PDB file of C-alpha atoms in Angstrom:
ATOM      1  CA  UNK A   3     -12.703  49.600  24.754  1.00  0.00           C
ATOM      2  CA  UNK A   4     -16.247  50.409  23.618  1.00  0.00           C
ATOM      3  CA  UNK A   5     -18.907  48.819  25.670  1.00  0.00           C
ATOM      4  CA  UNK A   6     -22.264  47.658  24.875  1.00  0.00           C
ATOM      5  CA  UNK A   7     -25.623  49.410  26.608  1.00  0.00           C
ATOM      6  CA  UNK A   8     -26.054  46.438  29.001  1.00  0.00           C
ATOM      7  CA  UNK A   9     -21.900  45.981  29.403  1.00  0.00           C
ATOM      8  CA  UNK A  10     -22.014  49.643  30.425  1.00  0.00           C
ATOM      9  CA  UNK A  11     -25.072  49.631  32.551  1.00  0.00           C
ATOM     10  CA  UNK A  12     -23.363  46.603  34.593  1.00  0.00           C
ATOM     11  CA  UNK A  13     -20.421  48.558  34.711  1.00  0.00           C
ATOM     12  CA  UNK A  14     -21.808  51.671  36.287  1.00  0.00           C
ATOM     13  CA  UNK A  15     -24.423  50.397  38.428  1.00  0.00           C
ATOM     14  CA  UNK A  16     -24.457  51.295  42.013  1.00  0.00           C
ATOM     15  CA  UNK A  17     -26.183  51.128  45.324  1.00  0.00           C
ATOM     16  CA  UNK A  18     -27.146  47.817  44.676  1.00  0.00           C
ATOM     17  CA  UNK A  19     -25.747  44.149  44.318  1.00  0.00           C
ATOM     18  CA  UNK A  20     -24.920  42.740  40.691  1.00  0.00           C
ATOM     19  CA  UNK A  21     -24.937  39.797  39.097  1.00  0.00           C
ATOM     20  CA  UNK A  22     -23.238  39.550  35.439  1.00  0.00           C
ATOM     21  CA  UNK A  23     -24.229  36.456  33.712  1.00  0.00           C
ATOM     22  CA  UNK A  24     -23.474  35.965  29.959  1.00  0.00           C
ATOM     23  CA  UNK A  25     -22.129  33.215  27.456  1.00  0.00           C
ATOM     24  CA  UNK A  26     -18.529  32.069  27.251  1.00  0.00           C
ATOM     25  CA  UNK A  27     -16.590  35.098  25.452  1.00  0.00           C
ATOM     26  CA  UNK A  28     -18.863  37.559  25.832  1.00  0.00           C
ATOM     27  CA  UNK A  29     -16.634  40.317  28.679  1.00  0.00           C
ATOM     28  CA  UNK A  30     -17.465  39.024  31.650  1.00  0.00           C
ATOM     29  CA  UNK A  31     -14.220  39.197  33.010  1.00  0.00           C
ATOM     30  CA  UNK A  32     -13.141  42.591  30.936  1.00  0.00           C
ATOM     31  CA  UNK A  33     -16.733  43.870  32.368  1.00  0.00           C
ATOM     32  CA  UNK A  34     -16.120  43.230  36.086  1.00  0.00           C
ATOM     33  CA  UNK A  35     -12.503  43.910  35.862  1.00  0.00           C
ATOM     34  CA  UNK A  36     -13.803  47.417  34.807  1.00  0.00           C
ATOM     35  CA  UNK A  37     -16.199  47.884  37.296  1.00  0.00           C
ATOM     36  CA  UNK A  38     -14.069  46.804  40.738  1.00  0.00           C
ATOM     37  CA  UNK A  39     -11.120  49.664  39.460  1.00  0.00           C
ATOM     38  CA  UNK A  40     -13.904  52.399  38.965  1.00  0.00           C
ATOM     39  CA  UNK A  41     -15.241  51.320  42.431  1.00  0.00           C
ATOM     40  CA  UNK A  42     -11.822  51.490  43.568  1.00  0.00           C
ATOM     41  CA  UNK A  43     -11.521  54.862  42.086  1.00  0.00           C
ATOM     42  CA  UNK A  44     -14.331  56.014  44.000  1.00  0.00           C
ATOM     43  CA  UNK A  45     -12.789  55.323  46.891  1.00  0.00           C
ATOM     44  CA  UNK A  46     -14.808  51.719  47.479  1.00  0.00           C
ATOM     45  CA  UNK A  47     -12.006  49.806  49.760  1.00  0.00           C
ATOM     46  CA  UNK A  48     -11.615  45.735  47.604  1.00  0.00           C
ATOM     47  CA  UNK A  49     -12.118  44.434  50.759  1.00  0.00           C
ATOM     48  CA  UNK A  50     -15.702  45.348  51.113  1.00  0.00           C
ATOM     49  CA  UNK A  51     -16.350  43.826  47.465  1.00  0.00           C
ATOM     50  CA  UNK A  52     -17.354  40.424  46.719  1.00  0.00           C
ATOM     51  CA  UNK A  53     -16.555  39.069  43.454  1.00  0.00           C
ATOM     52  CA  UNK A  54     -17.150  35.301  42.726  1.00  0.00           C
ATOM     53  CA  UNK A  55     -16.647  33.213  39.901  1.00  0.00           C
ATOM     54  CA  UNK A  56     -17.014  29.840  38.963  1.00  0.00           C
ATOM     55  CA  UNK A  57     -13.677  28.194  39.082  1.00  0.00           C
ATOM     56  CA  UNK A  58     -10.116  29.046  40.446  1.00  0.00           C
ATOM     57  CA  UNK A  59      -8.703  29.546  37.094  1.00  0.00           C
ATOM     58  CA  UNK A  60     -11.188  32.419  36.398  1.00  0.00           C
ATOM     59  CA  UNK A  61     -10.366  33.929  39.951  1.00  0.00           C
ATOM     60  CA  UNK A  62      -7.062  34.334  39.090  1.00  0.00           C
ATOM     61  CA  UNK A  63      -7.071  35.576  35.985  1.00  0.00           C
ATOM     62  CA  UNK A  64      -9.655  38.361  37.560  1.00  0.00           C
ATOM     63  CA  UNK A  65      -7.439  38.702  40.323  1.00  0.00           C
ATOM     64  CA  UNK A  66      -4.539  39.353  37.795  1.00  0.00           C
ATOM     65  CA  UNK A  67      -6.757  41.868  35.678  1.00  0.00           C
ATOM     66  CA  UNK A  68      -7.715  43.783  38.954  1.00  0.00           C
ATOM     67  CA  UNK A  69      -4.621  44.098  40.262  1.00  0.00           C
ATOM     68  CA  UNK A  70      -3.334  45.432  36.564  1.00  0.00           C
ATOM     69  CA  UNK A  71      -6.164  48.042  35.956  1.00  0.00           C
ATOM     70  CA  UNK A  72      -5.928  49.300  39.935  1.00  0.00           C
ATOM     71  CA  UNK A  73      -2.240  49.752  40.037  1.00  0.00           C
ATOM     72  CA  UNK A  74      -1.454  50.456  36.084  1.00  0.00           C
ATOM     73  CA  UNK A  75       1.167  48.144  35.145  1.00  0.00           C
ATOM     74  CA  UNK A  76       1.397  46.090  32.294  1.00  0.00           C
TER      75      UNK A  76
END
């Protein structure tokens, strides 16, 4: 997927807390779901990340997309 300069930036940021805030449809969830398996990749344990959204729907579905990109299956 080809990111934009600020989708990127979000993505790669570290050493600091991060909030991604954007429209409806814009990657949020693609965005974060990127960023937690490249933390994970770096050997960040997901139990010392916090990751909130706005409504249990959304948590799932990021939970689902986490769980895909970290462990590789479709």
């Amino acid at each position: 997927m080809e990111w934009t300069k600020e989708q990127q930036d979000a993505i790669e940021a570290r050493g600091q807390d991060l909030l991604v805030s954007a429209a409806a449809g814009s990657g949020k969830t693609a965005v974060l779901t990127e960023r937690v398996a490249k933390l994970a990749e770096e050997g960040t344990p997901l139990d010392r990340m916090l990751i909130i959204t706005f409504t249990n729907a959304a948590a799932a579905e990021m939970k689902e997309r986490i769980r895909k990109s970290i462990t590789n299956t479709p």
